[in-house]
C-alpha cells in the first residue's frame, strides 16, 4: 500500500529516501545500456531494460536528473553518470548546425534527423545542470549559446517559435524552452534573460485565455487559440506553467505573473479527482472531463506547483496520489498510466518520467529545508 502522509515533511523524507536509495541507483545501472552507452528508454516494473528507440528528450532528461542529483548533494558519483551520458549524447545526437536529432537506435544509428524544439529545450536544460555542477567549464555555455542561436531560424511571426509536426504553433515546446532559459539566466548572460522574459510575456498574452485564466495548447499562426477539438486543457500543464510563472514572477517582482500562476493553479485543481487524489489527463475548455485517465507526470506538476504556491493541503493530496505510481516490484521504477477505473496499464516505466519526479522531489525537499 502507498504511504498516507500526514505532513509534507513526512512526504519529503519518504520521497528523498526513494530517490537516493532506489531510483538513482536503478537508473544508473539497469537504466544505462552497457553496449551502446545511451540511457535506456524504458525499464520494466521489475527493473529490466525494454528495448526501444532512444529519443533525444529521454537522454537529455537523464543527464539533467543525474547532474541535478549531484547539485542537490546526493553524491559525487551521479555527476560521473551525467557526464558520461552527455558525452555519448553529443556524439550520437549533435547535428552540424548545433541542434540535436530527435531519435536514434540503441547502437547510435540516427532514426529521425529532424530537430524538434521540444528536444532542444531538454538539451539546453541538461547543459544548464552540468554547467551548475562545474561552473568553471565554460564550454557548456558556448555550446548552449550555439544551440540557442540555431533556433532563431524557427522564429514565428511576432514572438515565439514554430515547432515541427502537425501543431507548429503550440505552448508545450515553449514551456520547456522557458524552463531552460531560466536555468541559464545566472550563468549564460543577457540573451537568456531576454528569452525567458519573451516567453513569459507570450504565455501571459497569448497562451493563457484572458476570460478563464486557463492555459491553452494549440494556436493558429497569429497565436489565437484553436477551438473545438483543438481546445484542449491539460491540468498538468496548468500546474507546470503555474510553477514556472510563479518562479519568474518572484524573480522579476511581477505581480501579474504571480496572479496568473495562482489562477492557472486553481484551474488545474478543477481536473483533480478527489477520490483517486490524481490530476486527470485532459479537460474540455468548459472544464468538463475530456480524458479521465491520469498519467504520472501531471501528479508531479500538481505537487511542485502546490509546494511553490504554499498550498499544503494540495501538496499532501499530490504527494499521496503520486506515491501510488511508485508501488512496483522493483523499487525505483514506476507505473505511468492510471485508468479512470483505478487500474494501472501494464507497461514499462518511461525514463522521461524521471525528470518530472526529480524536479518535484527537489522542489518539495528544498522548500522544507528553507522553512526549517
mmCIF file of C-alpha atoms in Angstrom:
data_model
loop_
_atom_site.group_PDB
_atom_site.id
_atom_site.type_symbol
_atom_site.label_atom_id
_atom_site.label_comp_id
_atom_site.label_asym_id
_atom_site.label_seq_id
_atom_site.Cartn_x
_atom_site.Cartn_y
_atom_site.Cartn_z
ATOM 1 C CA UNK A 1 0.000 0.000 0.000
ATOM 2 C CA UNK A 2 1.294 3.510 -0.786
ATOM 3 C CA UNK A 3 2.026 5.707 2.235
ATOM 4 C CA UNK A 4 -0.603 8.071 3.633
ATOM 5 C CA UNK A 5 1.434 11.131 4.517
ATOM 6 C CA UNK A 6 0.246 13.319 7.376
ATOM 7 C CA UNK A 7 2.629 16.219 6.699
ATOM 8 C CA UNK A 8 4.751 17.494 3.839
ATOM 9 C CA UNK A 9 7.806 16.735 5.978
ATOM 10 C CA UNK A 10 6.774 13.080 6.040
ATOM 11 C CA UNK A 11 6.325 13.134 2.277
ATOM 12 C CA UNK A 12 9.686 14.814 1.712
ATOM 13 C CA UNK A 13 11.528 12.231 3.812
ATOM 14 C CA UNK A 14 9.819 9.344 2.017
ATOM 15 C CA UNK A 15 10.463 10.697 -1.475
ATOM 16 C CA UNK A 16 14.053 11.611 -0.693
ATOM 17 C CA UNK A 17 14.731 8.062 0.526
ATOM 18 C CA UNK A 18 13.061 6.631 -2.580
ATOM 19 C CA UNK A 19 15.189 8.862 -4.803
ATOM 20 C CA UNK A 20 18.564 8.294 -3.167
ATOM 21 C CA UNK A 21 18.197 4.648 -2.157
ATOM 22 C CA UNK A 22 16.298 3.269 -5.147
ATOM 23 C CA UNK A 23 15.623 5.412 -8.204
ATOM 24 C CA UNK A 24 19.072 6.890 -8.776
ATOM 25 C CA UNK A 25 20.905 3.551 -8.322
ATOM 26 C CA UNK A 26 18.426 1.649 -10.510
ATOM 27 C CA UNK A 27 18.513 4.055 -13.439
ATOM 28 C CA UNK A 28 22.298 4.464 -13.214
ATOM 29 C CA UNK A 29 22.745 0.694 -13.543
ATOM 30 C CA UNK A 30 19.897 -1.050 -15.375
ATOM 31 C CA UNK A 31 18.984 2.291 -16.932
ATOM 32 C CA UNK A 32 22.257 2.596 -18.869
ATOM 33 C CA UNK A 33 22.931 0.414 -21.914
ATOM 34 C CA UNK A 34 26.379 -1.136 -21.397
ATOM 35 C CA UNK A 35 26.768 -1.816 -25.123
ATOM 36 C CA UNK A 36 25.705 1.444 -26.741
ATOM 37 C CA UNK A 37 26.343 3.757 -23.794
ATOM 38 C CA UNK A 38 22.978 5.504 -24.099
ATOM 39 C CA UNK A 39 20.374 5.665 -21.361
ATOM 40 C CA UNK A 40 17.597 3.126 -21.694
ATOM 41 C CA UNK A 41 14.285 4.499 -22.951
ATOM 42 C CA UNK A 42 12.269 2.250 -20.608
ATOM 43 C CA UNK A 43 12.608 -0.264 -17.796
ATOM 44 C CA UNK A 44 10.064 -2.895 -16.848
ATOM 45 C CA UNK A 45 8.392 -2.537 -13.458
ATOM 46 C CA UNK A 46 10.716 -5.390 -12.432
ATOM 47 C CA UNK A 47 13.685 -3.151 -13.286
ATOM 48 C CA UNK A 48 14.818 -4.753 -16.535
ATOM 49 C CA UNK A 49 15.617 -2.880 -19.781
ATOM 50 C CA UNK A 50 12.989 -2.944 -22.521
ATOM 51 C CA UNK A 51 14.463 -2.146 -25.917
ATOM 52 C CA UNK A 52 13.046 0.858 -27.749
ATOM 53 C CA UNK A 53 14.321 3.680 -29.952
ATOM 54 C CA UNK A 54 16.118 6.330 -27.912
ATOM 55 C CA UNK A 55 14.537 9.783 -28.020
ATOM 56 C CA UNK A 56 16.767 12.794 -27.520
ATOM 57 C CA UNK A 57 14.467 14.074 -24.789
ATOM 58 C CA UNK A 58 14.964 10.905 -22.741
ATOM 59 C CA UNK A 59 18.754 11.125 -22.997
ATOM 60 C CA UNK A 60 18.887 14.810 -22.112
ATOM 61 C CA UNK A 61 16.418 14.429 -19.251
ATOM 62 C CA UNK A 62 18.505 11.666 -17.693
ATOM 63 C CA UNK A 63 21.619 13.823 -17.922
ATOM 64 C CA UNK A 64 19.660 16.560 -16.163
ATOM 65 C CA UNK A 65 18.462 14.124 -13.473
ATOM 66 C CA UNK A 66 21.918 12.873 -12.555
ATOM 67 C CA UNK A 67 23.583 16.298 -12.741
ATOM 68 C CA UNK A 68 20.785 17.694 -10.554
ATOM 69 C CA UNK A 69 21.282 14.858 -8.060
ATOM 70 C CA UNK A 70 24.914 15.900 -7.748
ATOM 71 C CA UNK A 71 23.975 19.578 -7.478
ATOM 72 C CA UNK A 72 21.493 18.784 -4.705
ATOM 73 C CA UNK A 73 24.133 16.962 -2.666
ATOM 74 C CA UNK A 74 23.122 13.336 -3.215
ATOM 75 C CA UNK A 75 26.640 12.226 -4.100
ATOM 76 C CA UNK A 76 29.552 12.815 -6.446
ATOM 77 C CA UNK A 77 29.031 9.562 -8.337
ATOM 78 C CA UNK A 78 25.932 10.925 -10.038
ATOM 79 C CA UNK A 79 27.952 13.612 -11.814
ATOM 80 C CA UNK A 80 30.047 10.913 -13.463
ATOM 81 C CA UNK A 81 26.867 9.277 -14.772
ATOM 82 C CA UNK A 82 25.644 12.621 -16.112
ATOM 83 C CA UNK A 83 28.929 13.473 -17.806
ATOM 84 C CA UNK A 84 29.237 10.067 -19.459
ATOM 85 C CA UNK A 85 25.655 10.317 -20.663
ATOM 86 C CA UNK A 86 26.218 13.790 -22.034
ATOM 87 C CA UNK A 87 29.378 12.783 -23.906
ATOM 88 C CA UNK A 88 27.561 9.917 -25.607
ATOM 89 C CA UNK A 89 24.535 12.104 -26.297
ATOM 90 C CA UNK A 90 26.633 14.715 -28.100
ATOM 91 C CA UNK A 91 28.411 12.003 -30.070
ATOM 92 C CA UNK A 92 25.158 10.453 -31.308
ATOM 93 C CA UNK A 93 22.658 13.326 -31.493
ATOM 94 C CA UNK A 94 24.537 16.542 -32.298
ATOM 95 C CA UNK A 95 23.975 17.906 -35.803
ATOM 96 C CA UNK A 96 26.485 20.154 -37.614
ATOM 97 C CA UNK A 97 24.176 23.150 -37.119
ATOM 98 C CA UNK A 98 24.343 22.859 -33.315
ATOM 99 C CA UNK A 99 20.942 21.242 -32.849
ATOM 100 C CA UNK A 100 20.212 17.658 -31.770
ATOM 101 C CA UNK A 101 18.363 14.999 -33.749
ATOM 102 C CA UNK A 102 15.111 13.626 -32.375
ATOM 103 C CA UNK A 103 15.751 9.896 -32.183
ATOM 104 C CA UNK A 104 18.411 7.211 -32.571
ATOM 105 C CA UNK A 105 18.639 3.427 -32.389
ATOM 106 C CA UNK A 106 20.207 1.809 -29.308
ATOM 107 C CA UNK A 107 23.516 1.494 -31.168
ATOM 108 C CA UNK A 108 23.503 5.203 -32.050
ATOM 109 C CA UNK A 109 22.274 4.940 -35.638
ATOM 110 C CA UNK A 110 20.161 8.034 -36.445
ATOM 111 C CA UNK A 111 16.447 7.277 -36.884
ATOM 112 C CA UNK A 112 14.956 10.792 -37.081
ATOM 113 C CA UNK A 113 17.321 13.585 -38.014
ATOM 114 C CA UNK A 114 14.763 16.363 -37.524
ATOM 115 C CA UNK A 115 15.412 18.591 -34.515
ATOM 116 C CA UNK A 116 12.220 19.456 -32.658
ATOM 117 C CA UNK A 117 12.308 22.493 -30.382
ATOM 118 C CA UNK A 118 10.991 20.263 -27.593
ATOM 119 C CA UNK A 119 14.138 18.120 -27.813
ATOM 120 C CA UNK A 120 16.419 21.171 -27.939
ATOM 121 C CA UNK A 121 14.832 22.565 -24.781
ATOM 122 C CA UNK A 122 15.887 19.500 -22.824
ATOM 123 C CA UNK A 123 19.373 19.516 -24.283
ATOM 124 C CA UNK A 124 19.655 23.096 -23.029
ATOM 125 C CA UNK A 125 18.306 22.099 -19.615
ATOM 126 C CA UNK A 126 20.847 19.290 -19.364
ATOM 127 C CA UNK A 127 23.650 21.684 -20.254
ATOM 128 C CA UNK A 128 22.466 24.132 -17.595
ATOM 129 C CA UNK A 129 22.552 21.424 -14.920
ATOM 130 C CA UNK A 130 26.039 20.351 -15.984
ATOM 131 C CA UNK A 131 27.199 23.970 -16.014
ATOM 132 C CA UNK A 132 25.905 24.393 -12.468
ATOM 133 C CA UNK A 133 27.857 21.293 -11.451
ATOM 134 C CA UNK A 134 31.095 22.569 -12.971
ATOM 135 C CA UNK A 135 30.933 26.375 -13.165
ATOM 136 C CA UNK A 136 34.478 26.688 -14.470
ATOM 137 C CA UNK A 137 33.688 24.655 -17.602
ATOM 138 C CA UNK A 138 32.561 27.489 -19.857
ATOM 139 C CA UNK A 139 32.458 25.244 -22.929
ATOM 140 C CA UNK A 140 28.933 24.253 -21.963
ATOM 141 C CA UNK A 141 27.838 27.899 -22.058
ATOM 142 C CA UNK A 142 29.347 28.209 -25.528
ATOM 143 C CA UNK A 143 27.534 25.081 -26.712
ATOM 144 C CA UNK A 144 24.233 26.229 -25.208
ATOM 145 C CA UNK A 145 24.547 29.572 -26.963
ATOM 146 C CA UNK A 146 25.235 27.756 -30.227
ATOM 147 C CA UNK A 147 22.008 25.779 -29.806
ATOM 148 C CA UNK A 148 20.015 28.876 -28.860
ATOM 149 C CA UNK A 149 21.349 30.745 -31.890
ATOM 150 C CA UNK A 150 20.494 27.853 -34.219
ATOM 151 C CA UNK A 151 16.867 28.027 -33.056
ATOM 152 C CA UNK A 152 16.482 31.549 -34.417
ATOM 153 C CA UNK A 153 15.677 30.093 -37.856
ATOM 154 C CA UNK A 154 12.468 28.689 -36.276
ATOM 155 C CA UNK A 155 11.146 32.085 -35.223
ATOM 156 C CA UNK A 156 7.394 32.633 -35.579
ATOM 157 C CA UNK A 157 5.962 35.989 -36.611
ATOM 158 C CA UNK A 158 5.764 38.335 -33.651
ATOM 159 C CA UNK A 159 7.196 36.101 -30.931
ATOM 160 C CA UNK A 160 7.984 32.520 -30.099
ATOM 161 C CA UNK A 161 8.965 29.634 -32.321
ATOM 162 C CA UNK A 162 7.484 27.234 -34.858
ATOM 163 C CA UNK A 163 7.622 23.589 -33.832
ATOM 164 C CA UNK A 164 7.923 20.688 -36.279
ATOM 165 C CA UNK A 165 4.924 18.456 -36.886
ATOM 166 C CA UNK A 166 1.174 18.969 -37.171
ATOM 167 C CA UNK A 167 0.963 21.686 -34.475
ATOM 168 C CA UNK A 168 3.655 24.263 -35.293
ATOM 169 C CA UNK A 169 2.103 26.881 -33.006
ATOM 170 C CA UNK A 170 1.896 25.344 -29.560
ATOM 171 C CA UNK A 171 2.535 26.144 -25.912
ATOM 172 C CA UNK A 172 4.297 22.963 -24.868
ATOM 173 C CA UNK A 173 7.674 23.367 -26.534
ATOM 174 C CA UNK A 174 7.784 26.966 -25.284
ATOM 175 C CA UNK A 175 7.118 25.805 -21.725
ATOM 176 C CA UNK A 176 10.286 23.733 -21.657
ATOM 177 C CA UNK A 177 12.285 26.364 -23.519
ATOM 178 C CA UNK A 178 11.135 28.844 -20.847
ATOM 179 C CA UNK A 179 12.322 26.479 -18.114
ATOM 180 C CA UNK A 180 15.703 26.110 -19.823
ATOM 181 C CA UNK A 181 16.117 29.855 -20.377
ATOM 182 C CA UNK A 182 15.507 30.496 -16.677
ATOM 183 C CA UNK A 183 18.038 27.798 -15.795
ATOM 184 C CA UNK A 184 20.648 29.631 -17.886
ATOM 185 C CA UNK A 185 19.936 33.147 -16.611
ATOM 186 C CA UNK A 186 22.510 33.207 -13.809
ATOM 187 C CA UNK A 187 25.422 31.865 -15.849
ATOM 188 C CA UNK A 188 24.550 32.312 -19.514
ATOM 189 C CA UNK A 189 24.205 36.041 -19.979
ATOM 190 C CA UNK A 190 21.633 38.610 -21.024
ATOM 191 C CA UNK A 191 20.230 36.748 -24.044
ATOM 192 C CA UNK A 192 18.795 34.050 -21.778
ATOM 193 C CA UNK A 193 17.075 36.634 -19.598
ATOM 194 C CA UNK A 194 15.587 38.268 -22.676
ATOM 195 C CA UNK A 195 14.359 34.885 -23.904
ATOM 196 C CA UNK A 196 12.710 33.981 -20.614
ATOM 197 C CA UNK A 197 11.074 37.417 -20.481
ATOM 198 C CA UNK A 198 9.773 36.969 -24.021
ATOM 199 C CA UNK A 199 8.317 33.540 -23.285
ATOM 200 C CA UNK A 200 6.701 34.664 -20.028
ATOM 201 C CA UNK A 201 5.058 37.527 -21.908
ATOM 202 C CA UNK A 202 3.927 35.214 -24.716
ATOM 203 C CA UNK A 203 2.334 32.920 -22.150
ATOM 204 C CA UNK A 204 0.501 35.704 -20.360
ATOM 205 C CA UNK A 205 -0.695 37.486 -23.510
ATOM 206 C CA UNK A 206 -1.375 34.558 -25.870
ATOM 207 C CA UNK A 207 -1.248 31.128 -24.273
ATOM 208 C CA UNK A 208 -3.487 31.950 -21.302
ATOM 209 C CA UNK A 209 -7.132 32.658 -22.058
ATOM 210 C CA UNK A 210 -7.957 36.049 -20.500
ATOM 211 C CA UNK A 211 -11.511 35.042 -19.592
ATOM 212 C CA UNK A 212 -10.937 31.667 -17.963
ATOM 213 C CA UNK A 213 -7.284 32.045 -16.982
ATOM 214 C CA UNK A 214 -6.613 28.603 -18.472
ATOM 215 C CA UNK A 215 -3.527 27.699 -20.442
ATOM 216 C CA UNK A 216 -4.421 26.641 -23.987
ATOM 217 C CA UNK A 217 -2.271 24.238 -26.008
ATOM 218 C CA UNK A 218 -2.651 24.822 -29.752
ATOM 219 C CA UNK A 219 -2.879 28.014 -31.813
ATOM 220 C CA UNK A 220 -3.046 29.402 -35.326
ATOM 221 C CA UNK A 221 -0.250 31.429 -36.926
ATOM 222 C CA UNK A 222 -1.490 34.587 -35.159
ATOM 223 C CA UNK A 223 -1.326 32.852 -31.751
ATOM 224 C CA UNK A 224 -5.106 32.655 -31.493
ATOM 225 C CA UNK A 225 -6.217 29.574 -29.569
ATOM 226 C CA UNK A 226 -7.805 26.771 -31.588
ATOM 227 C CA UNK A 227 -11.360 25.876 -30.642
ATOM 228 C CA UNK A 228 -13.363 22.634 -30.658
ATOM 229 C CA UNK A 229 -11.150 19.548 -30.649
ATOM 230 C CA UNK A 230 -8.152 21.866 -30.529
ATOM 231 C CA UNK A 231 -9.464 23.421 -27.323
ATOM 232 C CA UNK A 232 -7.524 21.097 -25.059
ATOM 233 C CA UNK A 233 -6.989 21.982 -21.376
ATOM 234 C CA UNK A 234 -4.433 19.814 -19.587
ATOM 235 C CA UNK A 235 -4.427 20.071 -15.767
ATOM 236 C CA UNK A 236 -0.775 19.011 -15.704
ATOM 237 C CA UNK A 237 0.223 21.942 -17.895
ATOM 238 C CA UNK A 238 -1.849 24.376 -15.829
ATOM 239 C CA UNK A 239 0.273 23.296 -12.855
ATOM 240 C CA UNK A 240 3.540 23.294 -14.792
ATOM 241 C CA UNK A 241 3.058 26.822 -16.127
ATOM 242 C CA UNK A 242 1.897 27.946 -12.674
ATOM 243 C CA UNK A 243 5.200 26.729 -11.232
ATOM 244 C CA UNK A 244 7.199 28.479 -13.943
ATOM 245 C CA UNK A 245 5.350 31.795 -13.812
ATOM 246 C CA UNK A 246 5.404 31.910 -10.012
ATOM 247 C CA UNK A 247 9.196 31.497 -10.066
ATOM 248 C CA UNK A 248 9.632 34.018 -12.878
ATOM 249 C CA UNK A 249 7.222 36.454 -11.214
ATOM 250 C CA UNK A 250 9.096 36.281 -7.922
ATOM 251 C CA UNK A 251 12.429 36.875 -9.654
ATOM 252 C CA UNK A 252 11.065 39.882 -11.570
ATOM 253 C CA UNK A 253 8.772 41.261 -8.886
ATOM 254 C CA UNK A 254 5.939 40.838 -11.373
ATOM 255 C CA UNK A 255 2.582 40.671 -9.602
ATOM 256 C CA UNK A 256 0.676 39.942 -12.823
ATOM 257 C CA UNK A 257 2.707 36.810 -13.463
ATOM 258 C CA UNK A 258 2.147 35.596 -9.934
ATOM 259 C CA UNK A 259 -1.578 36.264 -10.215
ATOM 260 C CA UNK A 260 -1.657 34.319 -13.486
ATOM 261 C CA UNK A 261 0.188 31.481 -11.770
ATOM 262 C CA UNK A 262 -2.391 31.294 -8.984
ATOM 263 C CA UNK A 263 -5.253 31.289 -11.492
ATOM 264 C CA UNK A 264 -3.572 28.540 -13.525
ATOM 265 C CA UNK A 265 -3.160 26.517 -10.363
ATOM 266 C CA UNK A 266 -6.825 26.928 -9.455
ATOM 267 C CA UNK A 267 -7.825 25.812 -12.946
ATOM 268 C CA UNK A 268 -5.561 22.792 -12.667
ATOM 269 C CA UNK A 269 -7.371 21.838 -9.465
ATOM 270 C CA UNK A 270 -10.569 21.566 -11.480
ATOM 271 C CA UNK A 271 -9.014 18.483 -13.050
ATOM 272 C CA UNK A 272 -8.113 16.768 -9.767
ATOM 273 C CA UNK A 273 -10.166 13.666 -8.992
ATOM 274 C CA UNK A 274 -10.556 13.847 -5.214
ATOM 275 C CA UNK A 275 -11.414 10.161 -4.906
ATOM 276 C CA UNK A 276 -8.229 8.936 -6.554
ATOM 277 C CA UNK A 277 -6.234 12.027 -5.494
ATOM 278 C CA UNK A 278 -4.902 12.422 -9.018
ATOM 279 C CA UNK A 279 -4.942 15.056 -11.735
ATOM 280 C CA UNK A 280 -6.613 13.682 -14.857
ATOM 281 C CA UNK A 281 -5.067 13.957 -18.293
ATOM 282 C CA UNK A 282 -7.384 16.426 -20.008
ATOM 283 C CA UNK A 283 -10.427 18.671 -19.750
ATOM 284 C CA UNK A 284 -12.578 20.361 -22.363
ATOM 285 C CA UNK A 285 -12.455 24.142 -22.459
ATOM 286 C CA UNK A 286 -15.552 24.262 -20.220
ATOM 287 C CA UNK A 287 -13.523 22.268 -17.634
ATOM 288 C CA UNK A 288 -15.582 19.095 -18.002
ATOM 289 C CA UNK A 289 -13.540 15.898 -18.079
ATOM 290 C CA UNK A 290 -12.230 15.005 -21.521
ATOM 291 C CA UNK A 291 -9.858 12.178 -20.509
ATOM 292 C CA UNK A 292 -10.305 10.739 -17.013
ATOM 293 C CA UNK A 293 -7.157 8.636 -17.119
ATOM 294 C CA UNK A 294 -4.189 10.027 -15.212
ATOM 295 C CA UNK A 295 -0.564 9.759 -16.248
ATOM 296 C CA UNK A 296 2.250 10.036 -13.736
ATOM 297 C CA UNK A 297 3.675 13.367 -14.877
ATOM 298 C CA UNK A 298 0.647 15.589 -14.028
ATOM 299 C CA UNK A 299 0.912 14.349 -10.431
ATOM 300 C CA UNK A 300 4.458 15.681 -10.166
ATOM 301 C CA UNK A 301 3.338 19.023 -11.578
ATOM 302 C CA UNK A 302 0.456 19.180 -9.093
ATOM 303 C CA UNK A 303 2.937 18.548 -6.288
ATOM 304 C CA UNK A 304 5.575 21.098 -7.231
ATOM 305 C CA UNK A 305 3.019 23.824 -8.033
ATOM 306 C CA UNK A 306 1.258 23.261 -4.696
ATOM 307 C CA UNK A 307 4.564 23.472 -2.857
ATOM 308 C CA UNK A 308 5.824 26.619 -4.571
ATOM 309 C CA UNK A 309 2.434 28.316 -4.049
ATOM 310 C CA UNK A 310 2.259 27.291 -0.398
ATOM 311 C CA UNK A 311 -0.839 25.082 -0.573
ATOM 312 C CA UNK A 312 -0.007 22.347 1.921
ATOM 313 C CA UNK A 313 -3.338 20.533 1.597
ATOM 314 C CA UNK A 314 -2.947 20.183 -2.150
ATOM 315 C CA UNK A 315 0.710 19.277 -1.712
ATOM 316 C CA UNK A 316 -0.306 16.374 0.511
ATOM 317 C CA UNK A 317 -3.010 15.319 -1.933
ATOM 318 C CA UNK A 318 -0.499 15.310 -4.791
ATOM 319 C CA UNK A 319 2.167 13.510 -2.730
ATOM 320 C CA UNK A 320 -0.286 10.755 -1.825
ATOM 321 C CA UNK A 321 -1.601 10.466 -5.360
ATOM 322 C CA UNK A 322 1.872 10.268 -6.859
ATOM 323 C CA UNK A 323 3.114 7.644 -4.401
ATOM 324 C CA UNK A 324 0.741 5.009 -5.758
ATOM 325 C CA UNK A 325 2.549 5.112 -9.118
ATOM 326 C CA UNK A 326 5.789 4.102 -7.381
ATOM 327 C CA UNK A 327 4.398 0.887 -5.842
ATOM 328 C CA UNK A 328 6.076 -1.568 -8.240
ATOM 329 C CA UNK A 329 8.131 -4.774 -7.860
ATOM 330 C CA UNK A 330 11.457 -3.006 -8.439
ATOM 331 C CA UNK A 331 11.708 -0.044 -6.074
ATOM 332 C CA UNK A 332 12.872 2.927 -8.098
ATOM 333 C CA UNK A 333 10.723 2.190 -11.161
ATOM 334 C CA UNK A 334 7.143 3.383 -11.662
ATOM 335 C CA UNK A 335 3.859 2.960 -13.453
ATOM 336 C CA UNK A 336 2.799 5.596 -15.927
ATOM 337 C CA UNK A 337 -0.926 5.379 -16.671
ATOM 338 C CA UNK A 338 -3.779 5.087 -14.174
ATOM 339 C CA UNK A 339 -7.077 4.453 -15.918
ATOM 340 C CA UNK A 340 -10.372 6.057 -14.936
ATOM 341 C CA UNK A 341 -11.492 2.796 -13.326
ATOM 342 C CA UNK A 342 -8.486 2.740 -10.981
ATOM 343 C CA UNK A 343 -6.407 0.125 -12.818
ATOM 344 C CA UNK A 344 -2.848 0.760 -13.947
ATOM 345 C CA UNK A 345 -1.822 -0.060 -17.507
ATOM 346 C CA UNK A 346 0.727 -2.871 -17.518
ATOM 347 C CA UNK A 347 3.661 -1.431 -19.450
ATOM 348 C CA UNK A 348 7.303 -0.409 -18.927
ATOM 349 C CA UNK A 349 8.349 2.676 -16.988
ATOM 350 C CA UNK A 350 9.379 5.523 -19.338
ATOM 351 C CA UNK A 351 12.730 7.089 -18.470
ATOM 352 C CA UNK A 352 11.327 10.519 -19.319
ATOM 353 C CA UNK A 353 9.232 10.465 -16.136
ATOM 354 C CA UNK A 354 12.363 10.666 -14.000
ATOM 355 C CA UNK A 355 12.815 14.337 -14.914
ATOM 356 C CA UNK A 356 9.315 15.129 -13.633
ATOM 357 C CA UNK A 357 9.890 13.159 -10.445
ATOM 358 C CA UNK A 358 13.279 14.730 -9.791
ATOM 359 C CA UNK A 359 12.062 18.323 -10.133
ATOM 360 C CA UNK A 360 9.051 17.677 -7.900
ATOM 361 C CA UNK A 361 11.149 15.997 -5.212
ATOM 362 C CA UNK A 362 13.771 18.751 -5.290
ATOM 363 C CA UNK A 363 11.039 21.403 -5.004
ATOM 364 C CA UNK A 364 9.489 19.577 -2.055
ATOM 365 C CA UNK A 365 12.727 18.986 -0.148
ATOM 366 C CA UNK A 366 14.170 22.438 -0.858
ATOM 367 C CA UNK A 367 11.001 24.124 0.373
ATOM 368 C CA UNK A 368 11.031 22.235 3.639
ATOM 369 C CA UNK A 369 14.732 22.867 4.241
ATOM 370 C CA UNK A 370 14.217 26.566 3.637
ATOM 371 C CA UNK A 371 11.313 26.608 6.085
ATOM 372 C CA UNK A 372 13.206 24.739 8.801
#
